[in-house]
mmCIF file of C-alpha atoms in Angstrom:
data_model
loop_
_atom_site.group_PDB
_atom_site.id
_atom_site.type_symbol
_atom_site.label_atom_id
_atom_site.label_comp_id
_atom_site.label_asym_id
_atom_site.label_seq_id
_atom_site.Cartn_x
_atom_site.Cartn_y
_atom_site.Cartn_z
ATOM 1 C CA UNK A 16 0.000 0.000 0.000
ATOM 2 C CA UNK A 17 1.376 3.206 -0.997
ATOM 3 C CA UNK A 18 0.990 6.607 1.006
ATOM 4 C CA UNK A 19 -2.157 8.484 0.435
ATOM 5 C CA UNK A 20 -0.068 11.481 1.686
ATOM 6 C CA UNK A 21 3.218 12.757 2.513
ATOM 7 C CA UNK A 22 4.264 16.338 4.451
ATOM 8 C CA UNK A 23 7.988 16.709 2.956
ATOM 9 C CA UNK A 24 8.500 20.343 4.874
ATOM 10 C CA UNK A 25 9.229 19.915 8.673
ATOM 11 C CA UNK A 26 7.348 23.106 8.918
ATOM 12 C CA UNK A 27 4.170 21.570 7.694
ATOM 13 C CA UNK A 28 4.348 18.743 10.036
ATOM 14 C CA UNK A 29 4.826 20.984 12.719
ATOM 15 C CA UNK A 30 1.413 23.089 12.130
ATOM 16 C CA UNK A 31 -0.318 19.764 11.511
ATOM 17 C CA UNK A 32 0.017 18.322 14.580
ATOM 18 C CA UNK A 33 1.041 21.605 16.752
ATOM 19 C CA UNK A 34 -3.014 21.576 18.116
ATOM 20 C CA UNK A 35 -2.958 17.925 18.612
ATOM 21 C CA UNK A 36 0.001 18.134 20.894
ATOM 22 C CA UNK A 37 -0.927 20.823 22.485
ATOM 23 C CA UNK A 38 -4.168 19.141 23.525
ATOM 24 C CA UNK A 39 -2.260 16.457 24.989
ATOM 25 C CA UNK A 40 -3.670 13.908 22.517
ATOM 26 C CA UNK A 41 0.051 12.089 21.771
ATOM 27 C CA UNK A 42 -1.644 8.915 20.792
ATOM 28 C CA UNK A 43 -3.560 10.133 17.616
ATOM 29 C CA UNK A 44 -0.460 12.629 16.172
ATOM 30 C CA UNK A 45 1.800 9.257 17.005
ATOM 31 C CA UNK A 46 -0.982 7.125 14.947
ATOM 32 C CA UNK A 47 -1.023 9.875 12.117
ATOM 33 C CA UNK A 48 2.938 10.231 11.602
ATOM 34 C CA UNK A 49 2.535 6.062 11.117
ATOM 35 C CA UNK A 50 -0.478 6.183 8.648
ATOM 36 C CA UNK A 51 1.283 8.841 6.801
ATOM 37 C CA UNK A 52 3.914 6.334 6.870
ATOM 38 C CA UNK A 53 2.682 2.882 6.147
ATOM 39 C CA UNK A 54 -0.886 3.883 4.799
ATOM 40 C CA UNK A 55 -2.123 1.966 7.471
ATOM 41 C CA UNK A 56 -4.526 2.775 10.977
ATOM 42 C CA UNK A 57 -5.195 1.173 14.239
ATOM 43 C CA UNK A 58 -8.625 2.050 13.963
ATOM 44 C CA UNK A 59 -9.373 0.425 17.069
ATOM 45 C CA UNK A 60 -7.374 2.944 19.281
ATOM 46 C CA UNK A 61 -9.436 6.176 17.772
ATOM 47 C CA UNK A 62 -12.288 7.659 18.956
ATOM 48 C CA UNK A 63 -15.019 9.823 17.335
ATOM 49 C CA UNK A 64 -13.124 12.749 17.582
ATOM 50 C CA UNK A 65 -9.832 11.476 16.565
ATOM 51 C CA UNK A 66 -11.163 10.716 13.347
ATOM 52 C CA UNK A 67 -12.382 13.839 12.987
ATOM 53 C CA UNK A 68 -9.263 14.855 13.308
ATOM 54 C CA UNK A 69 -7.559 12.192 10.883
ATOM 55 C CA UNK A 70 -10.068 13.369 7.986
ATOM 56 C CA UNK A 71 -8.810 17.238 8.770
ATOM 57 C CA UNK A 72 -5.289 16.334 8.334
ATOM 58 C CA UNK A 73 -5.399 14.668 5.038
ATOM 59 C CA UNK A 74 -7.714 17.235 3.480
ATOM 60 C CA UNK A 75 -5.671 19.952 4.609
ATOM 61 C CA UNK A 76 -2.540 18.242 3.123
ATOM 62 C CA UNK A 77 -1.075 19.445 0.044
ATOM 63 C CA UNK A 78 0.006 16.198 -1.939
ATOM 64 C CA UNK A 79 -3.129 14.762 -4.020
ATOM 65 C CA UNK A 80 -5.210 12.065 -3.073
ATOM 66 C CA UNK A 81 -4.135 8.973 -5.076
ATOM 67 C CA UNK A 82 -4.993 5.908 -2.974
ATOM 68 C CA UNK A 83 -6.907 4.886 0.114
ATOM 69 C CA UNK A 84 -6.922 1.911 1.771
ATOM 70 C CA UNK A 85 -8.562 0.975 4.641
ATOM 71 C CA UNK A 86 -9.092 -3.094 3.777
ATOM 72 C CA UNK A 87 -10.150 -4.928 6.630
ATOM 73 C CA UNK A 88 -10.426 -2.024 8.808
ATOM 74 C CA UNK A 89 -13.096 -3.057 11.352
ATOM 75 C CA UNK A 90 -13.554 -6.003 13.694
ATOM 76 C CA UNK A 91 -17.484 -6.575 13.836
ATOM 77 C CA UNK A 92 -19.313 -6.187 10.568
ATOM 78 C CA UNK A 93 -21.951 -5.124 12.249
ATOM 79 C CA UNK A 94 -20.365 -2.940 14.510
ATOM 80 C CA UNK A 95 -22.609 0.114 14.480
ATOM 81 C CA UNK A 96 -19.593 2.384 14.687
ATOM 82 C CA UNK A 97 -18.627 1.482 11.424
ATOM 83 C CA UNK A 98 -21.315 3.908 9.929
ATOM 84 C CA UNK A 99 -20.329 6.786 11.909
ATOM 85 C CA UNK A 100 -16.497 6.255 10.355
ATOM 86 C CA UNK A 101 -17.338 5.750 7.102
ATOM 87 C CA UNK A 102 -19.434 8.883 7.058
ATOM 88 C CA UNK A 103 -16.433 11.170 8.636
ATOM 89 C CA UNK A 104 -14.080 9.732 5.742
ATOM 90 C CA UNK A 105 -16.429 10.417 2.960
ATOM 91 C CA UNK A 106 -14.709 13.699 2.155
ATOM 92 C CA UNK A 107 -11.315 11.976 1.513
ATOM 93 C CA UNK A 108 -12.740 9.069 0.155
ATOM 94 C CA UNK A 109 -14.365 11.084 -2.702
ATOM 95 C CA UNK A 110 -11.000 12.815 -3.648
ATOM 96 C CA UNK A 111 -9.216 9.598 -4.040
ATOM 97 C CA UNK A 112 -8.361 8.240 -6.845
ATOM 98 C CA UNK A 113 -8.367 4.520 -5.923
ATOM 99 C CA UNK A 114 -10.581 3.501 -3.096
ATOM 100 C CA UNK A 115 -10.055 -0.034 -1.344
ATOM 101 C CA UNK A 116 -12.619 -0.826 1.089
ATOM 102 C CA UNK A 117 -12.938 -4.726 1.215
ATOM 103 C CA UNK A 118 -14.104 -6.320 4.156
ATOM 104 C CA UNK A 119 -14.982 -2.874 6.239
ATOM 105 C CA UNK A 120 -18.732 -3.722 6.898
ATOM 106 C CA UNK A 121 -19.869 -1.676 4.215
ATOM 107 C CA UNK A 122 -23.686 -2.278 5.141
ATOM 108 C CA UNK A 123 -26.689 -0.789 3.086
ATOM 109 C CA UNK A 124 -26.851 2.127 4.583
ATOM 110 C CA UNK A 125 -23.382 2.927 4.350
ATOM 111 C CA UNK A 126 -23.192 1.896 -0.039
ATOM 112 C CA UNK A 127 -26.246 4.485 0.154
ATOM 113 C CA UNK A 128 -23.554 7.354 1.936
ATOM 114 C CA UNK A 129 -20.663 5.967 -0.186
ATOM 115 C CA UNK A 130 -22.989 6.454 -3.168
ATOM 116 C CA UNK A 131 -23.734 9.702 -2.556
ATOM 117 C CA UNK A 132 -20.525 11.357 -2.014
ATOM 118 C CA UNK A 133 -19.364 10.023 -5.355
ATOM 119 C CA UNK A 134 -21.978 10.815 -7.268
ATOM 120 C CA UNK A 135 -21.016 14.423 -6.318
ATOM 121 C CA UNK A 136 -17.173 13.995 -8.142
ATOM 122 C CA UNK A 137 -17.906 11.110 -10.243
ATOM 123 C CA UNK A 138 -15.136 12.094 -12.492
ATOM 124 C CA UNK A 139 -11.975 11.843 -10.368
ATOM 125 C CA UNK A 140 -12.061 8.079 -9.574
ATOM 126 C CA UNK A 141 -10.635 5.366 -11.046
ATOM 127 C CA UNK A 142 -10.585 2.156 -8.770
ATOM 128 C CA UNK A 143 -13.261 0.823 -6.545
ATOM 129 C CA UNK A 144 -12.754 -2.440 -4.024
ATOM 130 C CA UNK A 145 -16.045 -3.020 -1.712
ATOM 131 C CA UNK A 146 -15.363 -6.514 -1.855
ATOM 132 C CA UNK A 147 -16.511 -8.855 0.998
ATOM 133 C CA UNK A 148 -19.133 -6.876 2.201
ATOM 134 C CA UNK A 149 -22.383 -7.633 2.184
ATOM 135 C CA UNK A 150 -23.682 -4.660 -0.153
ATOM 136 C CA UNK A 151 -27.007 -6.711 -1.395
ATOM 137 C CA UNK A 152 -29.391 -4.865 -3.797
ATOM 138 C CA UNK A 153 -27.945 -1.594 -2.572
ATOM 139 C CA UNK A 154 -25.358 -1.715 -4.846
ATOM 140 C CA UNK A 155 -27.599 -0.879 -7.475
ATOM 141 C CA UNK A 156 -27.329 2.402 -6.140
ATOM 142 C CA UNK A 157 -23.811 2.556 -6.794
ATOM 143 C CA UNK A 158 -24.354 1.438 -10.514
ATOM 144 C CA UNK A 159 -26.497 5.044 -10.812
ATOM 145 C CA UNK A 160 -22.786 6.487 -10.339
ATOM 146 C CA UNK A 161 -21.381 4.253 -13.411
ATOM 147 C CA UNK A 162 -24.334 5.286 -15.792
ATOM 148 C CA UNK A 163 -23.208 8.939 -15.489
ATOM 149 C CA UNK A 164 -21.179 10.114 -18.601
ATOM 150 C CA UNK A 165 -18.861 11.484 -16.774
ATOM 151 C CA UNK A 166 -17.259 8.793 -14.698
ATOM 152 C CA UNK A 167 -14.202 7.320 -15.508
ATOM 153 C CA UNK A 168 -14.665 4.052 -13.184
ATOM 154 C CA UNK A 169 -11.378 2.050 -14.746
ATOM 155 C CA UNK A 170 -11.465 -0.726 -12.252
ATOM 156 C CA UNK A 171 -14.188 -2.318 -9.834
ATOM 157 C CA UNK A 172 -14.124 -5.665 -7.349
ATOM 158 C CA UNK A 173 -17.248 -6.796 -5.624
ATOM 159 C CA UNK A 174 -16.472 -10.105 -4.722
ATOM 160 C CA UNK A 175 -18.894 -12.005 -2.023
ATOM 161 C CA UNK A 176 -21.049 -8.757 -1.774
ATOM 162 C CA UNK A 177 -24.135 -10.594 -1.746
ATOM 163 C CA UNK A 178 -24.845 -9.245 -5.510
ATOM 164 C CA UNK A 179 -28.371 -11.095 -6.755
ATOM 165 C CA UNK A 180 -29.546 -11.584 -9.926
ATOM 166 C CA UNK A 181 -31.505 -7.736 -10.051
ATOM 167 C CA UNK A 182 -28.246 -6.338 -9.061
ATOM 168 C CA UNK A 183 -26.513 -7.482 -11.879
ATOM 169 C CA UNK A 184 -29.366 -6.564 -14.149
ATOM 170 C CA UNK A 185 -28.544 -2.788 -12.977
ATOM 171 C CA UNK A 186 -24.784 -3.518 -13.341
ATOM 172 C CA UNK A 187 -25.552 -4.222 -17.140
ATOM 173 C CA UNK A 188 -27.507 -1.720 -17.426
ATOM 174 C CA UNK A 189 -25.066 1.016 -16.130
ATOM 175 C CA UNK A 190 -22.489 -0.686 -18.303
ATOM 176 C CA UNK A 191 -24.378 -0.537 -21.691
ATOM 177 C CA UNK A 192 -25.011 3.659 -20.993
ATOM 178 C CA UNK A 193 -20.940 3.911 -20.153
ATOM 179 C CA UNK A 194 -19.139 1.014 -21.171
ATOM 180 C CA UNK A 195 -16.177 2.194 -22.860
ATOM 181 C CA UNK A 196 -13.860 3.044 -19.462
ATOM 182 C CA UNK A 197 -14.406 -0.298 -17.179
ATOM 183 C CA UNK A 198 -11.330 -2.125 -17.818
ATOM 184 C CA UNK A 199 -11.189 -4.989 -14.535
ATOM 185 C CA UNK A 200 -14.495 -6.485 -13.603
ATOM 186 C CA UNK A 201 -14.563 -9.003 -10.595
ATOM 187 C CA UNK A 202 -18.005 -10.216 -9.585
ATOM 188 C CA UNK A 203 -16.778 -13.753 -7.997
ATOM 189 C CA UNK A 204 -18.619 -15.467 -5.260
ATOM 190 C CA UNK A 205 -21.968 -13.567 -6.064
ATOM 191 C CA UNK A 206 -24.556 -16.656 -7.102
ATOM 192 C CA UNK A 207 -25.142 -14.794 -10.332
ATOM 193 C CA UNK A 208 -26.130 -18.242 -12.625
ATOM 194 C CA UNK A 209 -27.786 -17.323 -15.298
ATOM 195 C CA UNK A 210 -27.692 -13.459 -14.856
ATOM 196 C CA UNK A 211 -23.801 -13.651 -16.288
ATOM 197 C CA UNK A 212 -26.177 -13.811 -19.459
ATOM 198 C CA UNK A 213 -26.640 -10.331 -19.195
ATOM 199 C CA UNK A 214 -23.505 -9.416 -19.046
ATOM 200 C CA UNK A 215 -22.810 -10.819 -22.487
ATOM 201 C CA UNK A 216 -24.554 -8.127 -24.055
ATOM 202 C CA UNK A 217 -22.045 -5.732 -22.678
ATOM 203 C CA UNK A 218 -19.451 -7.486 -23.520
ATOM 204 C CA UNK A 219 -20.079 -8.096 -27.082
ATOM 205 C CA UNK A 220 -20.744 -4.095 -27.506
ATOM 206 C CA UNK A 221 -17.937 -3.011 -29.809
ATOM 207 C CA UNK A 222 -16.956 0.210 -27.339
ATOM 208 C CA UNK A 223 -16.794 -2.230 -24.658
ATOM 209 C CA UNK A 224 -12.767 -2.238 -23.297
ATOM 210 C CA UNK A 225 -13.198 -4.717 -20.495
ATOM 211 C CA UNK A 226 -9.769 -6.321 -20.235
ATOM 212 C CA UNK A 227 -9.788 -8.645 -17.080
ATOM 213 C CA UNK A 228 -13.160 -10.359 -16.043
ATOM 214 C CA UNK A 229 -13.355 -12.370 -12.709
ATOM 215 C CA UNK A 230 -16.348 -14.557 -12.091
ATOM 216 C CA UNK A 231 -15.014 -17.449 -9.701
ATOM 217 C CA UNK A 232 -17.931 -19.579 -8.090
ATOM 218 C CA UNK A 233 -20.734 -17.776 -9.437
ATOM 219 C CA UNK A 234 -22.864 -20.536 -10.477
ATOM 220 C CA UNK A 235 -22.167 -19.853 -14.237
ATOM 221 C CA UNK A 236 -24.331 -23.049 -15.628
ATOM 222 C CA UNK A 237 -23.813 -24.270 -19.428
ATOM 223 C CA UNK A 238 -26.156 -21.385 -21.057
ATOM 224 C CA UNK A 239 -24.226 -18.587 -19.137
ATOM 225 C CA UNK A 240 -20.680 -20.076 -20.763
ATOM 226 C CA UNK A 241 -22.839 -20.415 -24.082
ATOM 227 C CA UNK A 242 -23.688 -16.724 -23.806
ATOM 228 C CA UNK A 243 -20.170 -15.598 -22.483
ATOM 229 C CA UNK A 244 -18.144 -17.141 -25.502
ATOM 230 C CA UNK A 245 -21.081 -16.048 -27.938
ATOM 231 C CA UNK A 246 -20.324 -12.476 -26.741
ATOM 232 C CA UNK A 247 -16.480 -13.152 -27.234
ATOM 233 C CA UNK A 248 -16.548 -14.394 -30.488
ATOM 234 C CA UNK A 249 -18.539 -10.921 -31.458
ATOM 235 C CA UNK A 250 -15.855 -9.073 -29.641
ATOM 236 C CA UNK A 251 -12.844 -11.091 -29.515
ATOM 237 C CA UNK A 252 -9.826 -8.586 -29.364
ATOM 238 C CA UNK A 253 -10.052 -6.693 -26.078
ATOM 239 C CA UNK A 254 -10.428 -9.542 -22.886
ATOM 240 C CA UNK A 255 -6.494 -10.688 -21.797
ATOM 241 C CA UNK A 256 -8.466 -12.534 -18.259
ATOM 242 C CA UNK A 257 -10.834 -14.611 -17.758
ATOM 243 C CA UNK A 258 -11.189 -16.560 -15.012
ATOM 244 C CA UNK A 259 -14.586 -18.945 -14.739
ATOM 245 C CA UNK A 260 -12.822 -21.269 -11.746
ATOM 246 C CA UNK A 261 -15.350 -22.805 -9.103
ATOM 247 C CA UNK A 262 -18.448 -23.041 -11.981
ATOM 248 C CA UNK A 263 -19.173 -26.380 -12.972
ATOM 249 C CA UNK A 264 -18.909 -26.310 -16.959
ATOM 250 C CA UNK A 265 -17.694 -29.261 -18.116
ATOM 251 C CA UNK A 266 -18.105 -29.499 -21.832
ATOM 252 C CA UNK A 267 -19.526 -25.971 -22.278
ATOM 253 C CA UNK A 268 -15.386 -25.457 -22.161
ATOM 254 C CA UNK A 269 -15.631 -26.609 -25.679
ATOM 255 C CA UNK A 270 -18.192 -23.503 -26.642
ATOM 256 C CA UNK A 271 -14.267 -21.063 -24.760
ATOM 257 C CA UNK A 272 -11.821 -23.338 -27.152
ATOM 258 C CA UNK A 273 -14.119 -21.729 -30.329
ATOM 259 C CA UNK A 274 -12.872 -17.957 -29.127
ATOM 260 C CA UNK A 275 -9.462 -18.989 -28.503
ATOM 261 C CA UNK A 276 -8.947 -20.545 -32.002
ATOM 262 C CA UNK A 277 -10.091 -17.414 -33.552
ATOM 263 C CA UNK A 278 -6.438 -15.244 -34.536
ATOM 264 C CA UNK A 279 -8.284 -11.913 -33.390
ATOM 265 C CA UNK A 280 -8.170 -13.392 -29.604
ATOM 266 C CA UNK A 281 -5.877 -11.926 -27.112
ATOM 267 C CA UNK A 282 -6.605 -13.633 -24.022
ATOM 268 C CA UNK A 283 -3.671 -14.937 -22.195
ATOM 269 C CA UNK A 284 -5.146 -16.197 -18.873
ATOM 270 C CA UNK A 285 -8.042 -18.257 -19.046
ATOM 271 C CA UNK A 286 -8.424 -20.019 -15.557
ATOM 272 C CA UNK A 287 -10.463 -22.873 -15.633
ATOM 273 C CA UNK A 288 -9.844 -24.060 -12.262
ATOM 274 C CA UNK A 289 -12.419 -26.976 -10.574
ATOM 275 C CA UNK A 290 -14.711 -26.682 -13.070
ATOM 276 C CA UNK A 291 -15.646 -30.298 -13.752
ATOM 277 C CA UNK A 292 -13.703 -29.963 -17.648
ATOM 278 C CA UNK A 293 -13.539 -33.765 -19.447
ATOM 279 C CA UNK A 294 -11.182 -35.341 -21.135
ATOM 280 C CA UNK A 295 -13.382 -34.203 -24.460
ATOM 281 C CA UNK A 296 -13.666 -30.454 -24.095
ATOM 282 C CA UNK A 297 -9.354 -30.921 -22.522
ATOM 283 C CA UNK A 298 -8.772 -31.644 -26.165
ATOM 284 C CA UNK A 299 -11.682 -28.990 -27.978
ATOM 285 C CA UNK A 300 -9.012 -26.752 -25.825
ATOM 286 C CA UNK A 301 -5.480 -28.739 -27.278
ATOM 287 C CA UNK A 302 -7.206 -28.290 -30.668
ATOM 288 C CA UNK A 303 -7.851 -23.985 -30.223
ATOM 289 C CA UNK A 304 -4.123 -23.995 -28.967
ATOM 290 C CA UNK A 305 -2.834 -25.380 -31.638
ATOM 291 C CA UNK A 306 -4.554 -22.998 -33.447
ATOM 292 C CA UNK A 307 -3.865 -19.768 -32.188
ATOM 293 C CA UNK A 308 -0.678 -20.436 -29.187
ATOM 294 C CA UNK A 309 1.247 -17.020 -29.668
ATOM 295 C CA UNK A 310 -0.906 -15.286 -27.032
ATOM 296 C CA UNK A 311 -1.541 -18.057 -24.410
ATOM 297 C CA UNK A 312 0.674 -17.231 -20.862
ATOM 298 C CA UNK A 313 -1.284 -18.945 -18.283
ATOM 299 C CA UNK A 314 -3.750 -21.987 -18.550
ATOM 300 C CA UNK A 315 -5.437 -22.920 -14.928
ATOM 301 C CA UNK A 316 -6.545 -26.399 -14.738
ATOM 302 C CA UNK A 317 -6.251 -27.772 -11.270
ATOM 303 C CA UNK A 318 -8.787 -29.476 -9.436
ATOM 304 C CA UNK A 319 -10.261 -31.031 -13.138
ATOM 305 C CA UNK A 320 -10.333 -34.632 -13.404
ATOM 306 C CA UNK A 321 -8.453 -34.852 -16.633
ATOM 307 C CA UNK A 322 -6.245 -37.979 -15.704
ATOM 308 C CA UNK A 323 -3.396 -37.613 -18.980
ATOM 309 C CA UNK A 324 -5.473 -35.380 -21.253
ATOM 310 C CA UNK A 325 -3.378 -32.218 -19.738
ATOM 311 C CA UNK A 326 -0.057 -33.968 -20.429
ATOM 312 C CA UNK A 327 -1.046 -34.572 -23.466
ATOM 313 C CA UNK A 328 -1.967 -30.289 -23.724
ATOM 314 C CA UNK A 329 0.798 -29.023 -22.369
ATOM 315 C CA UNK A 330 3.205 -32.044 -24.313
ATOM 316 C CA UNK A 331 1.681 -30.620 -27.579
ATOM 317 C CA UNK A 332 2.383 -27.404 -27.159
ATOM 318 C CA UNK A 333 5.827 -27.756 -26.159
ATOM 319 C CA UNK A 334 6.606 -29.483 -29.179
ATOM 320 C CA UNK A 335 5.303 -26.666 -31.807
ATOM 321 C CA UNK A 336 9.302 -24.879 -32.512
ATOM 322 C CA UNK A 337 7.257 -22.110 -34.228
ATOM 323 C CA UNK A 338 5.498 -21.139 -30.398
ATOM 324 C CA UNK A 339 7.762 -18.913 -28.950
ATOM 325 C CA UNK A 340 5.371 -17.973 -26.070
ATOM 326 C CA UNK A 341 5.261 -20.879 -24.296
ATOM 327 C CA UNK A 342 2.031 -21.927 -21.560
ATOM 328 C CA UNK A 343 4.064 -20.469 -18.237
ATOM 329 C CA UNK A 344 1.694 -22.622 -15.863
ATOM 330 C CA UNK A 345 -0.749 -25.143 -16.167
ATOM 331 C CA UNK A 346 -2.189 -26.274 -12.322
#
């Protein structure tokens, strides 16, 4: 994690934390001087008003806002406290440029706040992490942000945030009205089955620029993967990740070997981890690899039963002299 802040001048750190000394309150300039350090805060050991403080000093700062990170900052997530931070950080949060906020207990109410306070500068950021907390439908709230023109969202993660089918109908939605700036995508552990179907049609839009799409244990059945690698072959050239691990697919991973056989593919990192793939679609995939192997880096197949079908992969495409980029892993 990188500073969100820095005072360089001696003089500034001095009229920073001049009031806090003088009010006796060691603890919170000595818990300052570290987060403007390491990035990093014992929340734990501040108080209502020490917070208060916290926000003061980094708004007051000089140096821009790039990145803040408070991952993992609480202990309960339902520790009504959490609220009452999250709404005295707002005004830092919404001059940041990368906000990571996984596992915070982010509840309802607080996406509702969070939602708010960007829609007010929804220009300035560029990454968003709420993963791992248990957002629900209220995260279709913070799609309303991603359908305005002017945001510039680059990069979003909402793992395990509860996200239902309806709230991935409003994802898609937002998407289609602004899809042109989203470039990382990760909606894993959200039982999203056949909603991924929706997502298709964003991804097959020609201004669409996704680059790295993460949808690990969603419950992706056989007519999601259909739809997925339908979309793919309409808009082959722009995805380098995809990883489908955890959804049980098994010979729809023949419908993925039909986009990777086509030249205009560039992914390098399908990961196709656990995902029930026989020996039959193994060698739909040897086949598209053959094919098309100049792009390939990384080929995730652990936890298939494929018995010597993936020797017989990875043997193949060792032996092609013209394939200069070799598969680096294959699990």
């Amino acid at each position: 994690m990188e500073k969100i802040r820095t005072i360089d001048s001696p003089e500034k750190s001095i009229n920073l934390f001049h009031c806090l000394n003088e009010l006796g309150d060691r603890s919170l300039v000595e818990e300052i001087q570290q987060y403007l350090k390491s990035g990093r805060i014992k929340e734990a050991n501040l108080s209502s008003s020490q917070w208060s403080a916290l926000v003061f000093v980094l708004l007051t700062s000089e140096e821009e806002l790039n990145e803040f990170c408070f991952d993992k900052f609480v202990k309960e997530n339902n520790n009504p406290e959490n609220m009452k931070v999250l709404q005295k950080l707002l005004p830092v949060i919404k001059e940041s440029r990368s906000v990571q906020l996984s596992n915070c207990g982010v509840t309802e109410e607080g996406c509702a706040a969070l939602t708010s306070a960007l829609r007010s500068n929804p220009s300035h950021l560029r990454e968003l992490s709420l993963s791992e907390n248990k957002l629900r439908d209220s995260v279709k709230l913070l799609f309303d942000v991603l359908r305005d023109p002017r945001c510039k969202l680059e990069k979003l993660w909402l793992s395990d945030c509860g996200i239902t089918d309806e709230g991935c109908a409003a994802l898609t939605s937002a998407l289609k009205s602004n899809p042109s700036h989203l470039r990382e995508l990760d909606l894993s552990w959200n039982k999203l089955r056949d909603s991924v179907k929706l997502l298709s049609d964003v991804l097959q839009d020609p201004r669409c620029k996704l680059e790295k799409l993460w949808l690990r244990y969603c419950g992706v059945t056989d007519e999601g993967c259909s739809a997925l690698t339908s979309a793919l072959r309409s808009n082959p050239s722009h995805l380098r990740e995809l990883d489908l691990s955890g959804n049980k697919l098994r010979d729809s991973v023949k419908l993925l070997s039909d986009v990777l056989q086509d030249p205009r593919c560039k992914l390098v990192k399908p990961w196709l981890r656990d995902c029930g793939v026989t020996d039959e679609a193994c060698a739909a995939l040897t086949s598209a690899l053959r094919s098309n192997p100049s792009h390939l880096r990384e080929l995730i197949l652990f936890g298939n039963n494929l018995r010597d079908s993936s020797k017989n992969l990875l043997s193949d495409m060792e032996m092609d002299p013209h394939d200069k980029h070799m598969i680096k892993k294959l699990l």
